[in-house]
CSV table of C-alpha atoms and ligand atoms in Angstrom, one decimal:
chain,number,residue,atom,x,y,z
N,282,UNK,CA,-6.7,15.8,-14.5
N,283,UNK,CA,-3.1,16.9,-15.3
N,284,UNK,CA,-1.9,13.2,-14.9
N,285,UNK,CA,-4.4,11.1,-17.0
N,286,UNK,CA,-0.8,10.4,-19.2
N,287,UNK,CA,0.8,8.9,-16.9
N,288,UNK,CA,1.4,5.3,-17.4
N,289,UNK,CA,0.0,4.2,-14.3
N,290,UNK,CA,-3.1,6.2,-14.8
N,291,UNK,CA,-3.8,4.2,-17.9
N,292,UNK,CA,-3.0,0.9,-17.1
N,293,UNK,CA,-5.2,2.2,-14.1
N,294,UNK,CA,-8.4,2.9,-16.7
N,295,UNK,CA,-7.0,0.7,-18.9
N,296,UNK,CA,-6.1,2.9,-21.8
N,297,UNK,CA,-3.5,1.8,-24.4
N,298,UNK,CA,-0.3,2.2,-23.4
N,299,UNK,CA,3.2,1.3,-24.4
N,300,UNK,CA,4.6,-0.6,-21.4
N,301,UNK,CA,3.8,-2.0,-18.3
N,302,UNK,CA,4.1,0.6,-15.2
N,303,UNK,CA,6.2,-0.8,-11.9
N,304,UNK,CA,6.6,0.6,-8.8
N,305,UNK,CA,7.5,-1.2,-5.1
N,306,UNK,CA,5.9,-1.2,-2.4
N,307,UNK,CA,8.1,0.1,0.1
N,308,UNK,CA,10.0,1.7,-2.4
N,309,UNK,CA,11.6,4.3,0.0
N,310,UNK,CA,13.4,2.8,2.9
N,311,UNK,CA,16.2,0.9,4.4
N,312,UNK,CA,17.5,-1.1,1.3
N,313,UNK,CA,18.8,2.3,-0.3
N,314,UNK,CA,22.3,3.4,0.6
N,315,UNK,CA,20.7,7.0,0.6
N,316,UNK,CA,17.4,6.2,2.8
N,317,UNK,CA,20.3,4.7,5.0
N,318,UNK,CA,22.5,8.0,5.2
N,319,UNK,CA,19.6,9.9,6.1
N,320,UNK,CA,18.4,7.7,8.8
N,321,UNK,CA,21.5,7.9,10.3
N,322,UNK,CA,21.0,11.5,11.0
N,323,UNK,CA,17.2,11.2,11.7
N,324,UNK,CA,14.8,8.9,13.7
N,325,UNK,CA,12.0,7.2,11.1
N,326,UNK,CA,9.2,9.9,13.2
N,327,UNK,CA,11.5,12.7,12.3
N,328,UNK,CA,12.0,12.0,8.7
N,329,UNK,CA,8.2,11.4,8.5
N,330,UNK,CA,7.1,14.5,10.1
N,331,UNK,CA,9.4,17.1,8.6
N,332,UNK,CA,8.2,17.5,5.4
N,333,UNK,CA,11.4,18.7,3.4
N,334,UNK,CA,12.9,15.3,4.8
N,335,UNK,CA,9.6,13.5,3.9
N,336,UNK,CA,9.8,14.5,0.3
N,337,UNK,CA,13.2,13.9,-0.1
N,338,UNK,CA,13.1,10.4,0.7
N,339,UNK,CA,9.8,10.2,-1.4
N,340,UNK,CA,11.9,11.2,-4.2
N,341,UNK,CA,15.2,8.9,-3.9
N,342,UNK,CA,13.6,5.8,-5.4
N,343,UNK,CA,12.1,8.2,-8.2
N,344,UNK,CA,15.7,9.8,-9.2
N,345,UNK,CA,17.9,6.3,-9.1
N,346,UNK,CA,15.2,4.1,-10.9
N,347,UNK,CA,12.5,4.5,-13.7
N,348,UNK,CA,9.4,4.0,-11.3
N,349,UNK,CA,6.2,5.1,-12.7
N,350,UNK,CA,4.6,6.0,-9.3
N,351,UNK,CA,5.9,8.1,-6.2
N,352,UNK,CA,4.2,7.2,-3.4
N,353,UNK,CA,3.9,9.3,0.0
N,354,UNK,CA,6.4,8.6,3.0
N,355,UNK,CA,4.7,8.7,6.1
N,356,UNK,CA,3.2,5.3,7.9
N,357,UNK,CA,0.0,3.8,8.2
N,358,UNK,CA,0.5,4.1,12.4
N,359,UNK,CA,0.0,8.4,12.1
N,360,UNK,CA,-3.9,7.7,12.3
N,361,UNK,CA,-3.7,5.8,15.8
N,362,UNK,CA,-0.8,8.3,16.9
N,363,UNK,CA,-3.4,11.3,15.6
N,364,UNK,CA,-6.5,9.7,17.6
N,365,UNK,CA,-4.6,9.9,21.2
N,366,UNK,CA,-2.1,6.8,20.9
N,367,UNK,CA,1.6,7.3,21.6
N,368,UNK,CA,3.6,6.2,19.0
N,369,UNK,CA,7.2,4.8,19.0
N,370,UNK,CA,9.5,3.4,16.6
N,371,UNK,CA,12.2,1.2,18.7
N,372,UNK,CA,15.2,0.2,16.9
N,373,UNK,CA,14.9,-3.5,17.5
N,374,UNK,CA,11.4,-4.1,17.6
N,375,UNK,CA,9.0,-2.4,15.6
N,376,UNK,CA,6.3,0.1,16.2
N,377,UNK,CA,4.8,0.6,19.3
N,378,UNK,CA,1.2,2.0,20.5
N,379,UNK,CA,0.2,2.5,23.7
N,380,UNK,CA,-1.8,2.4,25.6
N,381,UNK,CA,-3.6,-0.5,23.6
N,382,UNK,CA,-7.4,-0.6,23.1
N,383,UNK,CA,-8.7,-3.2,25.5
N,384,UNK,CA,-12.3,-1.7,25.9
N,385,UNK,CA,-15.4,0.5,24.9
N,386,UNK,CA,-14.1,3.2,26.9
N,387,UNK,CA,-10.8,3.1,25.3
N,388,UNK,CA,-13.1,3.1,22.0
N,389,UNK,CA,-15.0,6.0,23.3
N,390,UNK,CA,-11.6,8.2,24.1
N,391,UNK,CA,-10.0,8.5,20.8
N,392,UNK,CA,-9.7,11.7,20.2
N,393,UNK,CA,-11.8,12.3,16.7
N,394,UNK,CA,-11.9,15.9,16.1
N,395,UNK,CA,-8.5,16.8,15.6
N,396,UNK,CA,-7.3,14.4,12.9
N,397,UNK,CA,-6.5,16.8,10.2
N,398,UNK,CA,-4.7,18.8,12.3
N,399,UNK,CA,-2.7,16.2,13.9
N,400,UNK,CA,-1.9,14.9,10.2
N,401,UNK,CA,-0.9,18.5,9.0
N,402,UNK,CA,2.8,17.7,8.5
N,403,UNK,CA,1.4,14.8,5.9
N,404,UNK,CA,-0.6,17.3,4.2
N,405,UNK,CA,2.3,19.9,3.5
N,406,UNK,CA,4.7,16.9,2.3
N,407,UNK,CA,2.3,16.2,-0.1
N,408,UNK,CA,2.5,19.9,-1.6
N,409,UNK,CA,6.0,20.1,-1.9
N,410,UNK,CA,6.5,17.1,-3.3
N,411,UNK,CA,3.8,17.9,-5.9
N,412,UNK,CA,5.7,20.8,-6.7
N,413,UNK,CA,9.0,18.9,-7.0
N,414,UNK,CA,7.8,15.3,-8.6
N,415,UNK,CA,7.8,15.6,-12.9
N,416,UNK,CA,4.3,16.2,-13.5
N,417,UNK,CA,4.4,12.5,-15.4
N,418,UNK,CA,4.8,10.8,-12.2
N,419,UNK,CA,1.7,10.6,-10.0
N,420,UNK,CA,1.8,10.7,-6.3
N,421,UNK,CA,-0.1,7.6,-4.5
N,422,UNK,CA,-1.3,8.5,-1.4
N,423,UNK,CA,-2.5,5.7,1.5
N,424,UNK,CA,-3.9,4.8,4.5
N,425,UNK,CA,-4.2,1.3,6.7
N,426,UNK,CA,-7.7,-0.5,6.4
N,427,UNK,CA,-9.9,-0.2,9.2
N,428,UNK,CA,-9.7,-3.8,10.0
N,429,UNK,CA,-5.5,-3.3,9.4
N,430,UNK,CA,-5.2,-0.5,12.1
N,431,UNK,CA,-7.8,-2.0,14.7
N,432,UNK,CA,-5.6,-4.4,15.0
N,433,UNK,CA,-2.6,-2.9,15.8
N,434,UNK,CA,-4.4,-0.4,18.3
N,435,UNK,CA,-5.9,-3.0,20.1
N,436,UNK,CA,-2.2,-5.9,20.0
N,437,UNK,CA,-0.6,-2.3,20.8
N,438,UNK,CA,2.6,-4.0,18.7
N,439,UNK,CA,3.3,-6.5,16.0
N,440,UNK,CA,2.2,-9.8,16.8
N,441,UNK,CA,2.4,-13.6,16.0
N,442,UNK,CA,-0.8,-15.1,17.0
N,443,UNK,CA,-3.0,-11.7,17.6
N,444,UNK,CA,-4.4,-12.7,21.0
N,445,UNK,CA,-5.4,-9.7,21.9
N,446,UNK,CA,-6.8,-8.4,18.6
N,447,UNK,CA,-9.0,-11.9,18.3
N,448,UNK,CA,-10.4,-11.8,22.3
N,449,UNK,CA,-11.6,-8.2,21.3
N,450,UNK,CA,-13.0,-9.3,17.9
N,451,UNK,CA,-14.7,-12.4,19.0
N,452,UNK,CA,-15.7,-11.2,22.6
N,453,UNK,CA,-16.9,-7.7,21.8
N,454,UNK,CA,-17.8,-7.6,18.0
N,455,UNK,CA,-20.0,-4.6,18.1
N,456,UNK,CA,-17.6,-2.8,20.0
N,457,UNK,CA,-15.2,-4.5,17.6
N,458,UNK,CA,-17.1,-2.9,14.6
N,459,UNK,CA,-17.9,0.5,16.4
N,460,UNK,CA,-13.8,0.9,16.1
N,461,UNK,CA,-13.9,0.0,12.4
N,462,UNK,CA,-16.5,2.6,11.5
N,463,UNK,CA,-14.8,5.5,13.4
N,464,UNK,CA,-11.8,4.2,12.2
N,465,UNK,CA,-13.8,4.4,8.2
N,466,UNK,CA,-14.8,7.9,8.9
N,467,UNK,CA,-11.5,8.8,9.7
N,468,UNK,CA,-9.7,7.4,6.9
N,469,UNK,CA,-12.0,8.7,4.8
N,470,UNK,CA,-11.0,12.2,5.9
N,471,UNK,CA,-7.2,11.7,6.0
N,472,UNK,CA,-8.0,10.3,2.5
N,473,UNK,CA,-9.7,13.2,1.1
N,474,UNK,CA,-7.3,15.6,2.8
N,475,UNK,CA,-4.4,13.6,0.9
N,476,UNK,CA,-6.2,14.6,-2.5
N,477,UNK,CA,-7.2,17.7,-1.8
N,478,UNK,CA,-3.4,18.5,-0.7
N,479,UNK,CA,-2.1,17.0,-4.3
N,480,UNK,CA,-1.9,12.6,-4.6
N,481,UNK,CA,-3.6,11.3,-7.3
N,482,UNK,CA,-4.3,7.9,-6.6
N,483,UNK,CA,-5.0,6.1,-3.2
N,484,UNK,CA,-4.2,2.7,-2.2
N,485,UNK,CA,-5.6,1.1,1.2
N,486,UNK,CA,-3.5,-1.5,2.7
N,487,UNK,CA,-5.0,-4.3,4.7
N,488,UNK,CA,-2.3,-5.9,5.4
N,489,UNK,CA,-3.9,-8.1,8.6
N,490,UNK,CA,-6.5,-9.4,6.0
N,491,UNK,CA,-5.2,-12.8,6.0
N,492,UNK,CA,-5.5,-13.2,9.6
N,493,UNK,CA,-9.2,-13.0,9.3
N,494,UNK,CA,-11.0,-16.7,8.0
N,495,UNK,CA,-12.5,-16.0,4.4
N,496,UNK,CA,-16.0,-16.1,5.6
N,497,UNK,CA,-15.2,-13.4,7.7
N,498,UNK,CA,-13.9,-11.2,5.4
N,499,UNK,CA,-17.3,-9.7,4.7
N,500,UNK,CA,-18.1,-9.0,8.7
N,501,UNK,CA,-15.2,-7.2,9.8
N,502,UNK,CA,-13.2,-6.1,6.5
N,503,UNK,CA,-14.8,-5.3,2.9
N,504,UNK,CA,-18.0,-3.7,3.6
N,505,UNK,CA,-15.4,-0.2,5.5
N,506,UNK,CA,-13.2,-0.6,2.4
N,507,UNK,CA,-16.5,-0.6,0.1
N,508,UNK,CA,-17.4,2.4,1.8
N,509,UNK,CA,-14.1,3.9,2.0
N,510,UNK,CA,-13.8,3.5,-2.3
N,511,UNK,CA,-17.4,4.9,-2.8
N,512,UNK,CA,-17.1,7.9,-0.5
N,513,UNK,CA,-14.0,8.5,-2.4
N,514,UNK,CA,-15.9,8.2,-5.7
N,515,UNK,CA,-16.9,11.7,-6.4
N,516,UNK,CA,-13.5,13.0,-6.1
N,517,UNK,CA,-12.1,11.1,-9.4
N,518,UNK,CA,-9.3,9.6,-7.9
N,519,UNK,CA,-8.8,6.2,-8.4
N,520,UNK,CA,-8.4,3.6,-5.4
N,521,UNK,CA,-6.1,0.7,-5.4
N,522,UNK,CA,-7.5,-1.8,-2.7
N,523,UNK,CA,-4.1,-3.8,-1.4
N,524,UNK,CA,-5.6,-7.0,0.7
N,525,UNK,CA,-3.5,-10.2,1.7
N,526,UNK,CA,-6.0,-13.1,2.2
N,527,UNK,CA,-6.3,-14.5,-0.7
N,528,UNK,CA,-9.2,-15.4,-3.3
N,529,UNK,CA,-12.2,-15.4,-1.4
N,530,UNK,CA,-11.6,-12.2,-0.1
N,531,UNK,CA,-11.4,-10.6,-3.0
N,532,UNK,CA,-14.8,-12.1,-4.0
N,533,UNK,CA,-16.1,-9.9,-1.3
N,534,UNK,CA,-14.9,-7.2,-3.1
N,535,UNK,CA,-16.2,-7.6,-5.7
N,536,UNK,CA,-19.1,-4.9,-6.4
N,537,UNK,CA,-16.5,-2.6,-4.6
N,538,UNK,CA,-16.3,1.4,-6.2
N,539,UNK,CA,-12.1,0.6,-6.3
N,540,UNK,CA,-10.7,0.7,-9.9
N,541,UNK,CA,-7.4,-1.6,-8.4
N,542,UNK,CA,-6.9,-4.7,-7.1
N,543,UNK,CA,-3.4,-5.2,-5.1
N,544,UNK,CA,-2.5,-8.8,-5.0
N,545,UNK,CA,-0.3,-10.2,-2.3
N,546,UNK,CA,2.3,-12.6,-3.6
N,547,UNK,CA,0.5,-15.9,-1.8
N,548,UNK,CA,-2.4,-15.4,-3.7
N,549,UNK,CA,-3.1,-16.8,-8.3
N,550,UNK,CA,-2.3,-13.8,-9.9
N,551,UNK,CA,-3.8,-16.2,-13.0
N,552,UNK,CA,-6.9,-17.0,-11.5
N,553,UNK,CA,-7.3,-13.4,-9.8
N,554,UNK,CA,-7.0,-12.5,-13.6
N,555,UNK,CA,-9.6,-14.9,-14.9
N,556,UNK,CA,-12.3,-13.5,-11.7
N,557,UNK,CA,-11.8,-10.0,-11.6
N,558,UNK,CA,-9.5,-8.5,-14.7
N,559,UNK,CA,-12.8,-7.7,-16.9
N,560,UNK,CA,-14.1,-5.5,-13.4
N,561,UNK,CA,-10.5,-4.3,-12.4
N,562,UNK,CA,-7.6,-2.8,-13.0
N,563,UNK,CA,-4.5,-5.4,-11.3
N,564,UNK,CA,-1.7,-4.8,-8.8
N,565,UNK,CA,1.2,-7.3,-8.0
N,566,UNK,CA,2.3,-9.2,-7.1
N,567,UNK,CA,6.1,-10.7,-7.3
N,568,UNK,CA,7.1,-12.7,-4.1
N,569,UNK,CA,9.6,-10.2,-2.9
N,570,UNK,CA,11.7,-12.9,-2.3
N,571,UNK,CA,12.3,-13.9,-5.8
N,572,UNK,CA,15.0,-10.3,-5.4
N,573,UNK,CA,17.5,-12.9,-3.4
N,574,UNK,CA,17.7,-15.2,-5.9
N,575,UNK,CA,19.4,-15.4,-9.4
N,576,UNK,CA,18.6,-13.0,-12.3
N,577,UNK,CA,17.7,-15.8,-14.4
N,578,UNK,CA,15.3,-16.3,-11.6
N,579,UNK,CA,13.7,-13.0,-11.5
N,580,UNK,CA,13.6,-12.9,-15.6
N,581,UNK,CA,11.1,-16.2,-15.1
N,582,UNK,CA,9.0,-14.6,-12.4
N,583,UNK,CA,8.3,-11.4,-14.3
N,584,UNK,CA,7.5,-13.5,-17.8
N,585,UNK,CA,5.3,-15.9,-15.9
N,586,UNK,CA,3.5,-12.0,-14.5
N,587,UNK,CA,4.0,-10.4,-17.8
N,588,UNK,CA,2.9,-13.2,-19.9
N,589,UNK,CA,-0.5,-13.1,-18.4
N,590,UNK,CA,-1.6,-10.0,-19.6
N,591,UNK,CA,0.6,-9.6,-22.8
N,592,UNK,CA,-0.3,-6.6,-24.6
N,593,UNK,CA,-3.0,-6.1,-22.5
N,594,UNK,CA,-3.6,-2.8,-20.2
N,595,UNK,CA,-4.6,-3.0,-16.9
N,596,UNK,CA,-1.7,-4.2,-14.9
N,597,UNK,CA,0.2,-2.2,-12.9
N,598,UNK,CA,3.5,-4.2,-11.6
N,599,UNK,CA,4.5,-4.4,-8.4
N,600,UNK,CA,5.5,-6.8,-5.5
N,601,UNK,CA,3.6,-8.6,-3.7
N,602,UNK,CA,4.1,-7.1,-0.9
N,603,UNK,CA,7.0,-4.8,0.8
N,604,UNK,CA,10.3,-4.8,-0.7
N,605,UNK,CA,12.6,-6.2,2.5
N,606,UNK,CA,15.4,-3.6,3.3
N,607,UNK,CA,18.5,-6.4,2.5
N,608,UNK,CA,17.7,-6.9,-0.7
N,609,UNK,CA,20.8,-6.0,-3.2
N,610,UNK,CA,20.3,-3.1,-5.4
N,611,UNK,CA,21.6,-4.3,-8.5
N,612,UNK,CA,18.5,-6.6,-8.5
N,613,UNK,CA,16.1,-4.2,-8.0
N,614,UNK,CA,17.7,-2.4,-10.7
N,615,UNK,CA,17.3,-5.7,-12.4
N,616,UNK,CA,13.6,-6.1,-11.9
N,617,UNK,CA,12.8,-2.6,-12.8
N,618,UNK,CA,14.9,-2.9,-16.2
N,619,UNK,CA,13.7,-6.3,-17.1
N,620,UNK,CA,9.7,-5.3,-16.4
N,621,UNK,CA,10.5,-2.5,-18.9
N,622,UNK,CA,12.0,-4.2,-21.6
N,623,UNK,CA,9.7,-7.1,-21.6
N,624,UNK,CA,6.7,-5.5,-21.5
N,625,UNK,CA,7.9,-2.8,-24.2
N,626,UNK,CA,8.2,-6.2,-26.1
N,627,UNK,CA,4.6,-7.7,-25.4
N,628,UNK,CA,2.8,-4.1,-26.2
N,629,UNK,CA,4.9,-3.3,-29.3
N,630,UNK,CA,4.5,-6.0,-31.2
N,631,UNK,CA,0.7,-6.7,-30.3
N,632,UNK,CA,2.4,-9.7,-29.0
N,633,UNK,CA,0.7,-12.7,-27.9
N,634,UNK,CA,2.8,-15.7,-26.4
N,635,UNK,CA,1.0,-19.2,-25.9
G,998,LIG,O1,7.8,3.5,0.4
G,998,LIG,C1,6.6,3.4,0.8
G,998,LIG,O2,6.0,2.4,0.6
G,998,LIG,C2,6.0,4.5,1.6
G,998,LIG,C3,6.1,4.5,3.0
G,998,LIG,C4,5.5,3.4,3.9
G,998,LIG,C5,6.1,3.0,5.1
G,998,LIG,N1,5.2,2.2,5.7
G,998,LIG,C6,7.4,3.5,5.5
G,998,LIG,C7,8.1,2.7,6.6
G,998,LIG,C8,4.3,2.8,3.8
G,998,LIG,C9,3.2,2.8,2.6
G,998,LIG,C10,4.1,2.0,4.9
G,998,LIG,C11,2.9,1.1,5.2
G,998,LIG,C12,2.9,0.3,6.4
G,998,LIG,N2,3.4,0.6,7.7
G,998,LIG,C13,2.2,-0.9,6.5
G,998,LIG,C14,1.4,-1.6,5.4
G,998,LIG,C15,2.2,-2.2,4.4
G,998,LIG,C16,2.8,-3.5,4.7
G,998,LIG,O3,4.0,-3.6,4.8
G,998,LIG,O4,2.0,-4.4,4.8
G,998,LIG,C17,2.4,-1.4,7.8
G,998,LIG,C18,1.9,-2.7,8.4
G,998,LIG,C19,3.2,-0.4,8.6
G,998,LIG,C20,3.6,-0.4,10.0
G,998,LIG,C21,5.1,-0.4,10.1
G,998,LIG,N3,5.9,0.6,9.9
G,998,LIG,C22,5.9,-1.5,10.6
G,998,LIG,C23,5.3,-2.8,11.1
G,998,LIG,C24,7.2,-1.0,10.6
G,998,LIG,C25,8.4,-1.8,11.2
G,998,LIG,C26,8.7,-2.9,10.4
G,998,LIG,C27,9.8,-2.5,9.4
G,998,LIG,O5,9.6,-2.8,8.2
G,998,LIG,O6,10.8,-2.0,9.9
G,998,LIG,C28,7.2,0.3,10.1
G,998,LIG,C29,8.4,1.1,9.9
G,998,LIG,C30,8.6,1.7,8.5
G,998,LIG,N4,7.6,2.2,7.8
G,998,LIG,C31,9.8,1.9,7.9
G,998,LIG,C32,9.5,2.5,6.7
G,998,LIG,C33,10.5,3.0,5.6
G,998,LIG,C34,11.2,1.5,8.4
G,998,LIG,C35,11.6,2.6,9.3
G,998,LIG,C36,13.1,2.6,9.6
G,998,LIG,O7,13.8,3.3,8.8
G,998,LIG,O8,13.5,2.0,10.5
């Protein structure tokens, strides 16, 4: 594969390299003067679904900073909207679906066998910004987690206590899990169609993760991402597996097929280390909050990350989660500078601080 230089490619198979790779979550949005001019011209469905627009806002956070990863914009909701629910962005309050999943029948009416189709626009984004991204940098493609998007087709819209998502679950849980696997089969579609078209990595966001109790975790959540990572296998591209929840989740996860663990900000990134760096390959995960505070403050956070690992490869830097659109620039500048210079320190020198 043309890639297999990149940095995040081998921190990803853990390859020598000579610094630590970083890229944000969210890295192409609202906090970026430039996301901000365009979205003044463009709803956020427009700027998804044109694909010259799509690529260009792919490609802001790429020109301004020294990311090591583009990844894809487009929005986990695009498999709901492509299975028959409408979807709208309002200004004020977030995505909307409708009409929610309340029932079997709803189950039984989403619309299955046009997905690809339906996702085409994501498909030629992906081209032309393959053409236009510097071969070095590799494209991440993504999808929700089945667990992740059930939820939000059932609530309909974001939620604070997920009534309706829970009454489903815990009322109906084989109709519950009949979603997640057409959901799985879906995804893993979408998933294959990003590669084909050109990413070279995948990442799988459950995001809702942490709303589900630990033992739990293994009913409704790991075993779709399990099979999700070891249908994607045979195709050689390495996925990242991004779950909130916390440590016992990630035990589920354990004889997963993923190469990446993506570690939310709540959750020891030491003791994740100690569990699972001699399976995986790490993600994360500084609280995105630390970007309000003081650059003395953010210089700590990314030692205490940094020092973990040392010279070690394997760890891919990143937030914990998404970066929040007020956050200044000049510390996300910051951040990205410091993680460079730092971690050019640890893997130069061989360096190993107590
Ligand atoms: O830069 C990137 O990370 C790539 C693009 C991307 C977006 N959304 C763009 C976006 C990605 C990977 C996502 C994933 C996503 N979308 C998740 C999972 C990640 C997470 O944050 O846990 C979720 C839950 C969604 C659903 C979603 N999309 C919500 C809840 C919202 C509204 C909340 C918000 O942040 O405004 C969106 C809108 C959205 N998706 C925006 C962007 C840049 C903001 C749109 C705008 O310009 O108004």
């Amino acid at each position: 594969m043309k890639n297999n230089k990149s940095l995040l490619l081998k921190a990803i198979n853990k390859s020598p390299l000579e610094r630590t790779p970083i890229w944000i979550m969210r890295q192409a949005g609202r906090y970026l003067p430039e996301y901000r001019a365009l979205r003044r011209k463009y709803d956020f469905l427009t700027l998804c679904k044109t694909p010259e627009l799509a690529t260009e806002i792919t490609l802001q956070p790429i020109r301004r900073f020294g990311l090591d990863a583009a990844i894809l914009f487009a929005d986990i909701l695009f498999i709901p909207e492509a299975l028959g629910q409408e979807l709208i962005f309002s200004e004020r309050g977030g995505p909307v679906l409708s009409p929610p999943i309340r029932s079997f029948s709803d189950i039984q009416s989403l619309k299955t066998e046009a997905l690809s189709e339906n996702l085409l626009f994501v498909n030629q984004t992906i081209q032309i910004i393959r053409h236009e991204l510097n071969d070095h940098i590799p494209l991440i493609g993504f999808s929700g987690a089945p667990f992740t998007l059930a939820v939000y087709m059932i609530e309909g819209q974001s939620s604070r206590n997920f009534h309706q998502a829970k009454s489903f679950m815990y009322e109906a849980p084989n109709h519950f899990h009949q979603l997640l696997q057409k959901l799985t089969k879906e995804i893993i579609e979408y998933l294959k169609m990003q590669i084909t078209a050109g990413v070279e990595v995948v990442q799988l966001f459950e995001t809702w993760g942490n709303i589900l109790p630990p033992h739990l975790f293994g009913e409704f959540s790991s075993p779709y991402l399990k099979k999700i990572a070891t249908e994607l296998k045979p195709l050689g591209v390495p996925v990242i597996l991004y779950v909130r929840g916390g440590m016992t989740h990630l035990f589920e996860l354990q004889d997963s097929q993923a190469q990446v663990l993506g570690i939310d900000w709540q959750t020891d990134l030491a003791q994740v280390k100690d569990n699972f760096f001699p399976k995986f390959s790490l993600q994360g995960n500084l609280d995105p909050g630390v970007l309000y505070g003081s650059k003395e403050f953010i210089s700590r956070e990314i030692r205490h990350i940094l020092s973990l690992f040392q010279n070690e490869s394997g760890h891919i830097f990143n937030l914990g989660h998404g970066i929040p659109p007020d956050v200044p620039l000049d510390k996300v500048e910051f951040l990205i500078e410091t993680v460079h210079s730092l971690s050019t320190k640890y893997h130069q020198k061989g360096h190993h601080e107590q």
